[in-house]
Structures are given as structure tokens and as C-alpha cells.
């Protein structure tokens, strides 16, 4: 007999939790040069699975088409790499990692990223898993985003700044707040995957969305 999964914490419950301790700037590499991109490719190429997300400059006008993603971020359990893709060499490196079937990439709300990635980076994402599909398979009917997942699994509050989410991600020089925001989205996803006990080798066949 199937049992119902544990209920997701309410908004009020989450607000009372301690804050999820994200990465500091010391543990985040912002990739803007060829040398940095080469080093990041070597480091990420040694991994089997990473947390993954993108950020785009928001659009405010009717019928305005986004030119994002403007950053692409990957994270391990210890650090993160934020690629600024306005630089051609960094865009090429990020596209290579996204298109790699050898590197599993996990995150939340990734279905919308696929269209932008195809248009801007010119590649088809491979080995990408939206963690919401995992929660659906475990009995959750409503979408489970990163905030709910962190609250459920860690009893902590994942803080996402609206100021940062709606900031100019196309800027050639990101603020410290933007860097932490981008990196910790990917970092949190990686920790959710780890806490769920998912085996990277078995994640590849799972779809981006259910």
C-alpha cells in the first residue's frame, strides 16, 4: 500500500526556519576569461553530476524576447562556477558542458531554460534532470521548487532575493549579490539531490519534465 509523502512545510513554517547556509564568494568562481574557462572545464569535467541553473536579464515590455541566458552556473557540494556567456569563450565552454551527456545536471524549473539555451547557446541540453520530477514520482502532486525542497529535506529556509532575481544579468560585471544568488541556486539543487540519495548514473534516462 502506497503511503502519502510527508507534507511540505507551509510558508509560515519556512519563515521560522534557520537560513540555508549557501556558498560564500570564496567558494565561487566567476568565469569571464579563456584561462578561467579552461580551468573550469577541467574541474567540472572531473565530476559526474552538478547542480545547474541559468539567469537571464528580465524582460518588461510586451512581446519583448529575452536574450538570455546571460549566466550559466554549475555547482558541486563544495563550490560553484558562474559563467558569464557574453564572453564568446565562456559561452562556448558553458554550451559544451550543457550538451555533454557525461555530466549530469540537476536543478529546479529547468523546462523554461531549454528554449533559451537552444536559441542563445545553440545546443540541445543533455543529461538534465528537473528535480521536481523526482518529487512527483514520490507522490507530490504540486510542483516542488528549491525553497520547498530545502525546507522539507533540511528544515531550513532558502532565501531568494527578488532584487537579485530581477537585476541586470546581462551586465558585464556582476555584483557580489548576483554572484551569490546565481551560485547558490545551483548549489542548493546539488544538495537536494545528495540528500535524496539519488544515484547520478541512474539520473540520465529521466526526462526534463514529467
Coordinates of C-alpha atoms in Angstrom, one line a residue:
X1 CA 0.0 0.0 0.0
X2 CA 1.4 3.4 -1.0
X3 CA 1.8 5.9 1.8
X4 CA 1.4 9.6 1.3
X5 CA 4.7 11.6 1.3
X6 CA 5.4 13.9 4.2
X7 CA 3.6 17.3 3.8
X8 CA 5.6 20.2 2.5
X9 CA 6.2 22.9 5.1
X10 CA 3.9 25.9 5.0
X11 CA 5.1 29.4 4.1
X12 CA 4.7 30.3 7.8
X13 CA 6.8 27.3 8.9
X14 CA 9.5 28.0 6.4
X15 CA 9.8 31.6 7.6
X16 CA 10.6 30.4 11.1
X17 CA 13.5 28.1 9.9
X18 CA 17.1 28.9 10.1
X19 CA 18.6 30.2 6.8
X20 CA 20.2 27.6 4.5
X21 CA 24.0 28.3 4.6
X22 CA 24.9 29.0 1.0
X23 CA 28.3 29.4 -0.6
X24 CA 30.4 32.5 0.1
X25 CA 32.3 34.4 -2.6
X26 CA 35.4 32.5 -1.6
X27 CA 33.9 29.3 -3.0
X28 CA 32.5 30.7 -6.2
X29 CA 34.5 31.1 -9.5
X30 CA 33.1 33.7 -11.9
X31 CA 34.2 32.7 -15.4
X32 CA 35.0 35.5 -17.7
X33 CA 38.3 34.7 -19.4
X34 CA 39.7 31.9 -21.6
X35 CA 42.1 30.8 -18.8
X36 CA 39.3 30.7 -16.3
X37 CA 37.1 28.7 -18.7
X38 CA 39.8 26.2 -19.4
X39 CA 40.4 25.6 -15.7
X40 CA 36.6 25.3 -15.0
X41 CA 36.2 22.8 -17.9
X42 CA 38.9 20.6 -16.4
X43 CA 37.4 20.8 -12.9
X44 CA 33.8 20.2 -14.0
X45 CA 34.9 17.5 -16.4
X46 CA 36.2 15.5 -13.4
X47 CA 32.7 15.4 -11.9
X48 CA 29.8 13.1 -12.6
X49 CA 26.9 15.3 -11.5
X50 CA 26.4 19.0 -10.8
X51 CA 23.7 21.4 -9.7
X52 CA 22.7 23.6 -12.6
X53 CA 20.7 26.8 -13.3
X54 CA 20.8 29.8 -15.5
X55 CA 19.9 33.5 -15.1
X56 CA 18.6 36.0 -17.7
X57 CA 18.0 39.7 -17.7
X58 CA 14.3 40.1 -17.1
X59 CA 12.0 41.5 -19.9
X60 CA 9.5 44.2 -19.0
X61 CA 8.0 45.2 -22.4
X62 CA 5.1 43.4 -24.1
X63 CA 6.4 41.0 -26.8
X64 CA 10.0 41.6 -25.7
X65 CA 12.1 38.5 -26.4
X66 CA 14.7 37.5 -23.8
X67 CA 18.3 37.4 -25.0
X68 CA 19.3 35.1 -22.1
X69 CA 20.6 33.1 -20.6
X70 CA 23.2 35.6 -19.6
X71 CA 24.8 33.4 -16.9
X72 CA 25.1 29.7 -16.6
X73 CA 26.0 28.2 -13.3
X74 CA 27.2 24.8 -12.1
X75 CA 27.9 23.6 -8.6
X76 CA 29.3 20.7 -6.7
X77 CA 28.7 20.1 -3.0
X78 CA 31.6 22.4 -2.1
X79 CA 31.9 25.1 -4.8
X80 CA 30.3 26.8 -7.8
X81 CA 31.2 28.1 -11.2
X82 CA 29.3 31.0 -12.7
X83 CA 29.9 31.5 -16.5
X84 CA 29.1 34.9 -18.0
X85 CA 28.2 34.0 -21.5
X86 CA 28.6 37.4 -23.1
X87 CA 32.2 36.3 -23.5
X88 CA 32.5 34.0 -26.6
X89 CA 35.0 31.6 -25.0
X90 CA 32.8 31.3 -21.8
X91 CA 29.7 30.8 -23.9
X92 CA 31.4 28.0 -25.8
X93 CA 32.6 26.4 -22.6
X94 CA 29.2 26.6 -21.0
X95 CA 27.5 25.2 -24.1
X96 CA 29.9 22.3 -24.1
X97 CA 29.0 21.4 -20.6
X98 CA 25.3 21.7 -21.2
X99 CA 25.5 19.5 -24.2
X100 CA 27.6 16.9 -22.5
X101 CA 25.9 13.6 -21.8
X102 CA 28.7 12.6 -19.5
X103 CA 27.9 15.4 -17.0
X104 CA 24.5 15.0 -15.3
X105 CA 23.0 18.4 -14.5
X106 CA 20.2 18.7 -11.8
X107 CA 18.1 21.7 -10.9
X108 CA 14.7 23.2 -10.5
X109 CA 12.3 24.8 -13.0
X110 CA 14.6 24.0 -15.9
X111 CA 12.0 23.4 -18.6
X112 CA 11.9 27.1 -19.5
X113 CA 15.7 27.3 -19.7
X114 CA 15.8 24.8 -22.6
X115 CA 14.3 27.1 -25.1
X116 CA 16.6 30.0 -24.2
X117 CA 19.6 27.6 -24.2
X118 CA 18.8 26.4 -27.7
X119 CA 18.3 29.9 -29.0
X120 CA 21.3 31.6 -27.4
X121 CA 23.8 28.9 -27.0
X122 CA 22.8 26.8 -30.0
X123 CA 22.9 23.4 -28.2
X124 CA 20.4 20.8 -27.0
X125 CA 20.7 20.2 -23.3
X126 CA 21.7 16.6 -22.5
X127 CA 21.6 14.7 -19.2
X128 CA 19.5 17.3 -17.5
X129 CA 17.0 16.5 -14.7
X130 CA 14.5 18.8 -13.2
X131 CA 14.3 17.6 -9.6
X132 CA 10.6 18.4 -9.5
X133 CA 10.0 15.2 -11.5
X134 CA 11.7 13.3 -8.7
X135 CA 9.3 14.7 -6.1
X136 CA 6.3 14.0 -8.4
X137 CA 7.4 10.4 -8.6
X138 CA 7.5 10.3 -4.8
X139 CA 3.8 11.3 -4.6
X140 CA 3.9 15.2 -4.5
X141 CA 1.1 16.5 -6.7
X142 CA 2.1 20.1 -6.6
X143 CA 5.3 21.4 -8.0
X144 CA 8.2 21.3 -5.6
X145 CA 10.7 24.2 -6.1
X146 CA 14.0 24.7 -4.4
X147 CA 12.5 26.6 -1.4
X148 CA 10.1 23.8 -0.6
X149 CA 12.7 21.1 -1.2
X150 CA 15.3 22.8 1.1
X151 CA 12.6 23.3 3.8
X152 CA 11.4 19.7 3.5
X153 CA 14.7 18.0 3.5
X154 CA 16.9 20.3 5.7
X155 CA 14.4 22.2 7.8
X156 CA 16.0 25.4 6.5
X157 CA 14.9 28.5 4.7
X158 CA 16.3 29.1 1.2
X159 CA 16.3 32.8 0.7
X160 CA 15.9 34.1 -2.8
X161 CA 16.2 37.9 -3.2
X162 CA 13.7 39.4 -5.6
X163 CA 16.1 42.3 -6.0
X164 CA 18.7 40.0 -7.4
X165 CA 16.3 37.8 -9.5
X166 CA 15.1 40.9 -11.4
X167 CA 18.5 42.5 -11.7
X168 CA 20.5 43.1 -14.9
X169 CA 22.1 39.7 -15.5
X170 CA 23.5 41.0 -18.9
X171 CA 25.8 43.3 -17.0
X172 CA 29.5 42.6 -17.8
X173 CA 30.3 43.0 -14.1
X174 CA 28.0 41.1 -11.8
X175 CA 27.5 42.4 -8.2
X176 CA 28.5 40.2 -5.2
X177 CA 24.8 39.7 -4.6
X178 CA 24.2 38.4 -8.1
X179 CA 27.2 36.1 -7.9
X180 CA 26.0 34.5 -4.7
X181 CA 22.4 34.3 -5.9
X182 CA 23.3 32.5 -9.1
X183 CA 25.8 30.1 -7.5
X184 CA 23.5 29.1 -4.6
X185 CA 20.6 28.2 -6.9
X186 CA 22.8 25.5 -8.4
X187 CA 24.4 24.7 -5.1
X188 CA 21.1 24.1 -3.3
X189 CA 19.9 21.8 -6.1
X190 CA 23.1 19.7 -5.7
X191 CA 22.5 19.4 -2.0
X192 CA 18.8 18.4 -2.6
X193 CA 20.0 15.6 -5.0
X194 CA 22.5 14.4 -2.5
X195 CA 20.0 14.4 0.4
X196 CA 17.5 12.5 -1.7
X197 CA 20.2 9.8 -2.2
X198 CA 20.0 9.8 -6.0
X199 CA 22.5 7.9 -8.0
X200 CA 23.9 10.0 -10.8
X201 CA 24.4 7.0 -13.1
X202 CA 20.6 6.4 -12.9
X203 CA 19.5 10.0 -13.5
X204 CA 20.4 10.3 -17.2
X205 CA 17.4 8.4 -18.6
X206 CA 14.9 10.5 -16.6
X207 CA 13.2 13.3 -18.5
X208 CA 13.5 17.0 -18.0
X209 CA 9.8 17.1 -17.2
X210 CA 7.2 14.5 -16.4

